[in-house]
Coordinates of C-alpha atoms (C1' of nucleotides) in Angstrom, one line a residue:
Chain A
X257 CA 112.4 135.9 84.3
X258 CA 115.3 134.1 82.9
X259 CA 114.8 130.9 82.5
X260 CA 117.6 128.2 81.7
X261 CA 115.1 125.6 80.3
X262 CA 114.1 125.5 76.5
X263 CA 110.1 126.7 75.6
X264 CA 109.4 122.9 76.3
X265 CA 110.6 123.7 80.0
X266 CA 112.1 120.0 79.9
X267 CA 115.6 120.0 78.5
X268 CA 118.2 120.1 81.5
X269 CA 121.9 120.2 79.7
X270 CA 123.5 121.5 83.1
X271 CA 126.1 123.5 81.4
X272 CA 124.3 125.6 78.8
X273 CA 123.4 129.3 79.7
X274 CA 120.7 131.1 80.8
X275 CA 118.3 131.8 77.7
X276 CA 115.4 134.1 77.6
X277 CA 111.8 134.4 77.3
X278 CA 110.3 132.3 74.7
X279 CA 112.2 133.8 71.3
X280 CA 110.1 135.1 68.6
X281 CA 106.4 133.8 69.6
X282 CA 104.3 136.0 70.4
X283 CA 101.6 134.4 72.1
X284 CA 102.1 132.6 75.5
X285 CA 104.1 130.1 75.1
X286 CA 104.9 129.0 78.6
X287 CA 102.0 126.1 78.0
X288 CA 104.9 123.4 80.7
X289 CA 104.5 120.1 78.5
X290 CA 103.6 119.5 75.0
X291 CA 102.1 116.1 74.3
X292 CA 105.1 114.8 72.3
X293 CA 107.1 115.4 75.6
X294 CA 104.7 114.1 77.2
X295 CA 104.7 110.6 76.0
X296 CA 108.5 110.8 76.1
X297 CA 108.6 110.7 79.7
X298 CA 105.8 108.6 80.1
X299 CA 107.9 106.0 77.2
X300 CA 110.7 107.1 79.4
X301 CA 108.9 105.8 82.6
X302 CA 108.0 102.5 81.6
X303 CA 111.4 101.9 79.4
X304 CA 113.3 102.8 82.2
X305 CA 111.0 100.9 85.5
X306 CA 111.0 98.2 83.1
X307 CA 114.1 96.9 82.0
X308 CA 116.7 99.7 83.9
X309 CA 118.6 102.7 82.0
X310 CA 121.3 100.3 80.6
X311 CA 119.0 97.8 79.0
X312 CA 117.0 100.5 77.6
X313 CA 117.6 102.1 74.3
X314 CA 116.9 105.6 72.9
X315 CA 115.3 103.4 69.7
X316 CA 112.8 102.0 72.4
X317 CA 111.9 105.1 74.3
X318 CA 111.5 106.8 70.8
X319 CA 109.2 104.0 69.5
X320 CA 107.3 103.6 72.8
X321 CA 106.8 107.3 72.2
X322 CA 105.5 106.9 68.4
X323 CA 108.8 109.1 67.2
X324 CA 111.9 108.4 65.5
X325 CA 114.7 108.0 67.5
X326 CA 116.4 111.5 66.4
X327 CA 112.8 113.0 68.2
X328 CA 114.1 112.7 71.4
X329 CA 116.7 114.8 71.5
X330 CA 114.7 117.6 70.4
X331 CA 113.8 117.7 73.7
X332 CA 116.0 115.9 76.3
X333 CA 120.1 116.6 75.7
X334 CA 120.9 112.8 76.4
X335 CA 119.4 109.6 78.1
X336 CA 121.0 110.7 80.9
X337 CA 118.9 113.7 81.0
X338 CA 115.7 112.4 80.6
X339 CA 116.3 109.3 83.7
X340 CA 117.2 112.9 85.3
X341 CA 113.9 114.2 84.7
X342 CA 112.0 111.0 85.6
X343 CA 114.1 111.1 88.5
X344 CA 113.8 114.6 89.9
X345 CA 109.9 114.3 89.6
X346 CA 109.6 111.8 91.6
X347 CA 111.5 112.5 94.1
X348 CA 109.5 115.7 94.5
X349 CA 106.2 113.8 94.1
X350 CA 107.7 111.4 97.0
X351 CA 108.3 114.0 98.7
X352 CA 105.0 116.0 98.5
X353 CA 103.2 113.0 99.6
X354 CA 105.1 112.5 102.7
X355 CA 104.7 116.3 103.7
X356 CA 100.9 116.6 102.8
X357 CA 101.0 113.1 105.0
X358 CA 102.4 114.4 108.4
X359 CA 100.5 117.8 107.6
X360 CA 97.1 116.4 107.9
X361 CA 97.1 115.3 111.6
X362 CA 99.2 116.9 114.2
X363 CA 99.7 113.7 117.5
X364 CA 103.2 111.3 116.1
X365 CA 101.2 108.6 116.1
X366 CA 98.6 109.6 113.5
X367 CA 101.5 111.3 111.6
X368 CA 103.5 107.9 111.9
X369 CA 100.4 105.8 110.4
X370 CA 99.9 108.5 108.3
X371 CA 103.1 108.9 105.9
X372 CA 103.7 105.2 106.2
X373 CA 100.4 104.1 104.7
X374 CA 100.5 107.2 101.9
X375 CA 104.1 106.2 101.3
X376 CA 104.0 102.7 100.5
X377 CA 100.7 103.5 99.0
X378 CA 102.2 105.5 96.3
X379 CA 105.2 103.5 96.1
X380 CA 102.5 100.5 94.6
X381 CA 100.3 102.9 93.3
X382 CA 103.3 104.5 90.9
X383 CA 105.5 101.6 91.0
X384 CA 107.4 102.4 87.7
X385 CA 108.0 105.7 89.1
X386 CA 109.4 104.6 92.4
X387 CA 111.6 102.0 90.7
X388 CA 112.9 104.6 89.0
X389 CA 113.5 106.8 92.3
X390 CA 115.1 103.6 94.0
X391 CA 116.8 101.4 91.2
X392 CA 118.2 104.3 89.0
X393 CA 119.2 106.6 90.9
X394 CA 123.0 105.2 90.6
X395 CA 122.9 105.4 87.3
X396 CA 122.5 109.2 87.5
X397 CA 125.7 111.7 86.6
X398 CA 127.3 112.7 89.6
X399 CA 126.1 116.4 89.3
X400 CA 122.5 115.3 89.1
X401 CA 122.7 112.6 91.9
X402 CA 123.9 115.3 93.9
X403 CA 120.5 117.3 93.4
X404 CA 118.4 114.2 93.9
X405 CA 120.3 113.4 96.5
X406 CA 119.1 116.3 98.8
X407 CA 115.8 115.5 98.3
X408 CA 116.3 112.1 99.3
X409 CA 117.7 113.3 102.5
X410 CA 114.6 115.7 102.8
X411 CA 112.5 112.3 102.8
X412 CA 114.9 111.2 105.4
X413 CA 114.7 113.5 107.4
X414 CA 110.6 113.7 107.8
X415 CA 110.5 110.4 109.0
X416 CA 113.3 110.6 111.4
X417 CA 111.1 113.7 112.2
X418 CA 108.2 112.2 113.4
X419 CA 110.2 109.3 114.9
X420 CA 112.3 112.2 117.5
X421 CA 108.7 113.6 117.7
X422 CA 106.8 110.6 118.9
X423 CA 109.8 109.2 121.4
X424 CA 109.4 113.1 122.8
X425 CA 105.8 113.0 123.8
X426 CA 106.2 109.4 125.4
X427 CA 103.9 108.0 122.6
X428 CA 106.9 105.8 121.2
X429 CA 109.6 103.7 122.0
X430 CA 112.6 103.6 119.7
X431 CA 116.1 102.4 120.9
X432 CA 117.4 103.8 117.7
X433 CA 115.5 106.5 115.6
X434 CA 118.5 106.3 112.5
X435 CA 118.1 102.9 112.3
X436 CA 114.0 102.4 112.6
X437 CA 114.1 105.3 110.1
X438 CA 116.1 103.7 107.4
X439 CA 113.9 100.3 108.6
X440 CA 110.7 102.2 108.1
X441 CA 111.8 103.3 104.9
X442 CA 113.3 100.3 103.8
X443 CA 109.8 98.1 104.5
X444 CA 108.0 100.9 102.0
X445 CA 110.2 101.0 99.5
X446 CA 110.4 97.8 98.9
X447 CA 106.8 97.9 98.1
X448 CA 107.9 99.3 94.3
X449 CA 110.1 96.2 94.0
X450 CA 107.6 92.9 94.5
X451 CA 104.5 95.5 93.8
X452 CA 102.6 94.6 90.8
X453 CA 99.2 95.3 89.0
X454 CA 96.6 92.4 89.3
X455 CA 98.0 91.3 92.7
X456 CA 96.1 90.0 95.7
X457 CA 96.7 93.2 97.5
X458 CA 95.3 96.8 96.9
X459 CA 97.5 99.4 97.1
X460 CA 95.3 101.0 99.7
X461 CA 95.5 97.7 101.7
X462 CA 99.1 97.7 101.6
X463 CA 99.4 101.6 102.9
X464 CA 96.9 100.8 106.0
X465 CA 99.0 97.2 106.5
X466 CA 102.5 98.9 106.8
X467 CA 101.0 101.7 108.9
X468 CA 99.9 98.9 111.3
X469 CA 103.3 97.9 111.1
X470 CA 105.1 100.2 111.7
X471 CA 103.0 101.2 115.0
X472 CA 103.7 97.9 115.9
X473 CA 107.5 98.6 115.5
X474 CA 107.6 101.6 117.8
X475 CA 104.9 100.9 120.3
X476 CA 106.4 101.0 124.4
Chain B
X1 CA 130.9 60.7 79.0
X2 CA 130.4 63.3 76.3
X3 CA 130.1 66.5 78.0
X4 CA 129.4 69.7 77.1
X5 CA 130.7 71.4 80.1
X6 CA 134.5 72.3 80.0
X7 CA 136.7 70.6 82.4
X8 CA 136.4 73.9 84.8
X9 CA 133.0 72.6 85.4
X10 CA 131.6 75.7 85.6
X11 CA 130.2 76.3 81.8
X12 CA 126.4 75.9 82.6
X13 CA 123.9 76.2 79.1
X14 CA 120.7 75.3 80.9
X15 CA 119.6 72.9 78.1
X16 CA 122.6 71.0 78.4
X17 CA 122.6 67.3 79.9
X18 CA 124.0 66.1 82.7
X19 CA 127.7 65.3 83.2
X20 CA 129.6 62.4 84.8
X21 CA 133.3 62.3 85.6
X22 CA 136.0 64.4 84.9
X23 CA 136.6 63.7 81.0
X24 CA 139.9 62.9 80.0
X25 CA 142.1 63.2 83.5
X26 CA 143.4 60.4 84.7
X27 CA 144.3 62.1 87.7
X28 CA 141.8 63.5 90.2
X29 CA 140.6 66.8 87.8
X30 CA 138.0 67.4 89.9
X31 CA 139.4 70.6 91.4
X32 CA 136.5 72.7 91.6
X33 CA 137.6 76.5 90.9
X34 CA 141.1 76.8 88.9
X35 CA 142.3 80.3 89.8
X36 CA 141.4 81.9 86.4
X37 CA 137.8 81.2 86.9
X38 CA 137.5 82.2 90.5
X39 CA 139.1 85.8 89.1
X40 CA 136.3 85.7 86.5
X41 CA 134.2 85.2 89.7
X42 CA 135.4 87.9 91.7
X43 CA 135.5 90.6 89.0
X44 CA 132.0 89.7 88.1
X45 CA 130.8 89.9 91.3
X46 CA 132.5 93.6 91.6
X47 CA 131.6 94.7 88.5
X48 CA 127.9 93.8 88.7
X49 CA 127.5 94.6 91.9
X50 CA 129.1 97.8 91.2
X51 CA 127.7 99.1 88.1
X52 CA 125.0 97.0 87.1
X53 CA 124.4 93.7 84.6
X54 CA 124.1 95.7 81.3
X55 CA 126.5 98.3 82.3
X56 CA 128.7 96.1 82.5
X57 CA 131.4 95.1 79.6
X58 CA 132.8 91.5 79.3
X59 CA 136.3 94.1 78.6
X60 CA 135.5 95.0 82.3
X61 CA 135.1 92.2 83.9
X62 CA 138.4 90.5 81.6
X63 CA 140.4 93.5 82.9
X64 CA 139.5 93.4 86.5
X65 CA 140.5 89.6 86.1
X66 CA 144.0 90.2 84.5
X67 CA 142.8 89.0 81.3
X68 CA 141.8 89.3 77.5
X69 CA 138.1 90.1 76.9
X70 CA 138.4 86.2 74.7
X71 CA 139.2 84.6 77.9
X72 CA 136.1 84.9 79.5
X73 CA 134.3 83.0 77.2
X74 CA 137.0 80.1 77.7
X75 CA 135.2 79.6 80.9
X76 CA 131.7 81.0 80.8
X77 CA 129.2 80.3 77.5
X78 CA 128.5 84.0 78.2
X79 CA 127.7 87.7 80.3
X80 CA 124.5 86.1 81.2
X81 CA 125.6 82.7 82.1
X82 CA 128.7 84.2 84.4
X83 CA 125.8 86.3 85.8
X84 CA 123.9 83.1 86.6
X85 CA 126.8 81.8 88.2
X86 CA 126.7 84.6 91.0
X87 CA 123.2 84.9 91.1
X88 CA 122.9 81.0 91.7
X89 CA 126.0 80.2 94.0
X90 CA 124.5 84.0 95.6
X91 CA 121.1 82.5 96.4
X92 CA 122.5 79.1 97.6
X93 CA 124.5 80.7 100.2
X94 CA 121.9 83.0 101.3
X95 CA 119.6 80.1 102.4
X96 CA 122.4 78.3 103.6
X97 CA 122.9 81.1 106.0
X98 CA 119.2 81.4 107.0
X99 CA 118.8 77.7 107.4
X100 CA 121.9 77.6 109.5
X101 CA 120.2 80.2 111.7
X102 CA 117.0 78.5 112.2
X103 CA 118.4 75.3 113.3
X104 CA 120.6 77.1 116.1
X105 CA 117.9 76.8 118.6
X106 CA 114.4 75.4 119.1
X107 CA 112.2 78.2 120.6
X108 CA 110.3 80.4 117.5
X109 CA 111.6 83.6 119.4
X110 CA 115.5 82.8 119.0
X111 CA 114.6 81.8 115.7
X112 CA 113.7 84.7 114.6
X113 CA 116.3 86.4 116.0
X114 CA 118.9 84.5 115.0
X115 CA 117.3 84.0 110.9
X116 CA 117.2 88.1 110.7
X117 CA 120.5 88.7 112.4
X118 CA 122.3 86.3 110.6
X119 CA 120.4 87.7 107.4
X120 CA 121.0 91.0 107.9
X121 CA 124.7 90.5 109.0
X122 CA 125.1 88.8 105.7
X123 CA 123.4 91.3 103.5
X124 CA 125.9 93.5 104.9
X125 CA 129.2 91.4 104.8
X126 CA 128.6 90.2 101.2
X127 CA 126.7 93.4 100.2
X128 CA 128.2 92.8 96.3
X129 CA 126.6 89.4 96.3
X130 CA 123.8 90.4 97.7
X131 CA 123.0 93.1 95.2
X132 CA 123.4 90.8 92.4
X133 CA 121.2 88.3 94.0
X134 CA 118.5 91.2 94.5
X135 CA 119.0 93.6 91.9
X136 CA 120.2 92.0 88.7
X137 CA 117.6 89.2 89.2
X138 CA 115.4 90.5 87.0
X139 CA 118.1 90.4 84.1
X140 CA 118.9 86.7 84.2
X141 CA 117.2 84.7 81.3
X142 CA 113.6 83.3 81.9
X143 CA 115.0 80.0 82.5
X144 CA 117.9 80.8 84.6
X145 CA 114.8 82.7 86.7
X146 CA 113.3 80.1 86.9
X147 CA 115.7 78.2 88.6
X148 CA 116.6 80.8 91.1
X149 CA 113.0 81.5 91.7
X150 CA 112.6 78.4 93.7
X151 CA 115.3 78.8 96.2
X152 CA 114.2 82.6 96.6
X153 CA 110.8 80.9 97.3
X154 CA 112.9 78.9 99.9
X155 CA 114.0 81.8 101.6
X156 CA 110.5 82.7 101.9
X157 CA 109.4 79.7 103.2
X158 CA 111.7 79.6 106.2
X159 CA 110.8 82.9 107.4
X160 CA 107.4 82.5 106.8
X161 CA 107.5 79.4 108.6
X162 CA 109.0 80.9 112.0
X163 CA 106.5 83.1 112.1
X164 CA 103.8 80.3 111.9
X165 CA 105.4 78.6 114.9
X166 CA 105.7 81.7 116.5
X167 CA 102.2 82.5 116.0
X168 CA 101.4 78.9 116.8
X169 CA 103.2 78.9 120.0
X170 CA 101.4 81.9 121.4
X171 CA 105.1 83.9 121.2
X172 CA 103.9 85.8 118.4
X173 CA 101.4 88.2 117.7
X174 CA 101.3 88.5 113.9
X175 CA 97.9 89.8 111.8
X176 CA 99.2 88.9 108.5
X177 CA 102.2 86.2 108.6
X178 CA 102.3 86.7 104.5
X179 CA 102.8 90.2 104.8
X180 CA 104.8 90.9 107.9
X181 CA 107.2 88.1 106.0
X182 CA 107.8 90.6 103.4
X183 CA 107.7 93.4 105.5
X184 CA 111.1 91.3 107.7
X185 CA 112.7 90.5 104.4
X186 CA 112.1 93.9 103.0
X187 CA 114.3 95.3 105.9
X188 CA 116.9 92.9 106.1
X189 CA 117.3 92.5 102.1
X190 CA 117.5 96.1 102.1
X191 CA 120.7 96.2 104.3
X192 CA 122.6 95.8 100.7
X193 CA 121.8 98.8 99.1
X194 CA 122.4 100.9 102.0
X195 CA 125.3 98.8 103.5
X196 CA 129.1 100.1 102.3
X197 CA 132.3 99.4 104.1
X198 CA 133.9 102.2 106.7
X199 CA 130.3 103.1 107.7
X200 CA 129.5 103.8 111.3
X201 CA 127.7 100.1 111.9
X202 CA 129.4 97.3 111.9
X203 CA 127.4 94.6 110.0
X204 CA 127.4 92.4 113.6
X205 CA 125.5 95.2 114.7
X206 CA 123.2 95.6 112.1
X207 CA 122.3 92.5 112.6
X208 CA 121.9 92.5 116.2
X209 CA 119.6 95.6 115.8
X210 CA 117.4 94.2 113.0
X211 CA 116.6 91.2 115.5
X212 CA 115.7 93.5 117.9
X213 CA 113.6 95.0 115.0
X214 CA 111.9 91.9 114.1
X215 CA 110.9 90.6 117.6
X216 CA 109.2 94.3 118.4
X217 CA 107.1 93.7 115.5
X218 CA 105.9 90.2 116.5
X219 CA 105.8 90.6 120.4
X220 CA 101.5 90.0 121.4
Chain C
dG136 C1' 109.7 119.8 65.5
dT137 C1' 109.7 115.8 62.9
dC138 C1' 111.6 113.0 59.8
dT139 C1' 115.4 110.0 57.1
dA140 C1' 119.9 108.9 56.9
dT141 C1' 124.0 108.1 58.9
dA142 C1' 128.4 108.9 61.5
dC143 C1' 131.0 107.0 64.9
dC144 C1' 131.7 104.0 68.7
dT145 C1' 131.2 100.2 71.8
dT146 C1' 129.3 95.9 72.5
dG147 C1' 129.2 90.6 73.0
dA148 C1' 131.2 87.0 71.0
dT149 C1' 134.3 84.2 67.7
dA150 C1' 138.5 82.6 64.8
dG151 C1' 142.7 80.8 64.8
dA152 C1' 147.7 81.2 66.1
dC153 C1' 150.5 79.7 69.9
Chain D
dG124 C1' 143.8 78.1 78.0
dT125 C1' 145.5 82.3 76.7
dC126 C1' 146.3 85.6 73.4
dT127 C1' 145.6 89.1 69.2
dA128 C1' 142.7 90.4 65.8
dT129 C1' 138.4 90.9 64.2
dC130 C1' 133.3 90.5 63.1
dA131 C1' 128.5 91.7 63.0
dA132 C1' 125.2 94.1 65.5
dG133 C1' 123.5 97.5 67.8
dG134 C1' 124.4 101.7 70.7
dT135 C1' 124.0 107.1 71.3
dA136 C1' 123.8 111.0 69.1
dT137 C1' 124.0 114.4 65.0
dA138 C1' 123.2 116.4 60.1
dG139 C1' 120.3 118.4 57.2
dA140 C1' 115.9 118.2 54.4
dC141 C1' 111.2 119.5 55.0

DNA sequence: GTCTATACCTTGATAGAC
DNA sequence: GTCTATCAAGGTATAGAC
């Protein structure tokens, strides 16, 4: 039951002790994100996807968020800790939507067309997100790059997963699974970069084109 | 004769006019780079590339180049217009390379080849440049974008436009030239972030690979 | 938990001696 | 063309009232 995270369950100072329960309220007060944390990491977000964690100021992210700037750091320790936050979510959420992907049909193939399409679909989808996940992640402390950075090797490591599977069972032909992985990944990723709102493309019609591709890439 | 460019040449303010000559020299003063500005060069190239455009302090780069933060501005109007520099010289060499590659050989298939290889060899060899042309684009002044935006609309063109003769040809099989365009560049642009010296592939054989790559995704 | 006010530091850029 | 010295502005973060 001990919990290292304040009542807001947001702040993330790596160093502080463990701290219990939720002090002298009575009530439940577990409720995960009040609204004024809310709009702090959706301020965060958009600061952040928007100009990069340098170019963005605490004063900004405060008045995207309708708060003064001494607000935020009633409930993030530092900048650093709230591009940590932005960060760690979605690399989870990335993550999620590649394992529900290859979950929902069981042949490589399928699974192939499957994560490629929901992947670059979400990385157009949540753009500011995925910039975030891409773009900032050097800009993370080294203790905290090191905890995205085994998700991101998680990600890695489905797709290389269903690459091995598919050359297996005959249904593909890859000279090189490490390096049509990182291809693969590369193509999707990419979609957060030139991605933008009020372009030609959907962001369903983007997932099904890249599928297409990348069959195309590892067909015999 | 008046000019406001110093005699380095290299001062760009975009609103500035043209300039003839070399000013005052009698002798040939033409000398493109003196030393103290390719240093500038360099340690901008590292520090950006390294750390990012805003993350970056003119103190940095002055240090890196053996110098006092006041004697960057001897040479440069400012952070921005050094960053222009490398952003512009960046994307000149870049489609240098991949027009280079395209007028090796005739046939749409070894075109192809040769533009990604040599694309993604490069990304890889001048991975610092690279990044600075791809990443801290978005951090150059609207006009200075501007400018660059038409030779990274170049670089589009030319792989856009193998693929058309490809197609055209009957070498190719290509559903969406527009999108599989991307998709190349995408992969190959990629090779920068990913790309660090002592890794396990040599950037010869990056590019070899991503060929490979490119012509499985086109093949009928 | 939010504010106002502000401390303290670093930044990009300039002035002026040499 | 380089330096030392410095400026004005803006940065992150904190103090303390409410």
């Amino acid at each position: 039951m001990l919990s290292t995270m304040t009542s807001t369950g947001v702040r993330s100072a790596g160093t502080e002790p463990a701290r219990a329960g939720s002090g002298a309220g009575g009530t439940d007060s577990a409720t995960r994100a009040p609204e004024s944390v809310q709009r702090l990491i959706e301020a965060g977000a958009e600061a952040f996807a928007d100009k990069g964690f340098h170019a963005t100021t605490t004063r900004d992210i405060a008045a995207r968020a309708g708060m003064s700037p001494a607000g935020v750091y009633v409930h993030f320790a530092s900048k650093e800790d709230l591009l940590f936050q932005l960060s760690l979510r979605g690399h989870q959420r990335a993550l999620e939507v590649l394992e529900a992907a290859r979950a929902r049909r069981a042949a490589p193939p399928e699974q192939l067309a499957d994560i490629v399409a929901d992947f670059a679909q979400w990385h157009a989808e949540h753009f500011r997100t995925a910039r975030i996940v891409q773009y900032e992640f050097p800009h993370l402390s080294p203790e905290h790059r090191d905890v995205v950075l085994r998700l991101r090797k998680d990600i890695d490591a489905i797709v290389r997963g269903v690459l091995t599977a598919g050359v297996g069972s005959g249904d593909f032909e890859v000279p090189d699974v490490p390096g049509t992985t990182l291809a693969l990944l590369s193509m999707t990723i990419d979609v957060a970069r030139w991605y933008e709102p009020g372009i030609r493309r959907t962001p369903g019609a983007i997932g099904t084109a890249y599928a297409e591709l990348a069959l195309r890439l590892v067909r015999p």
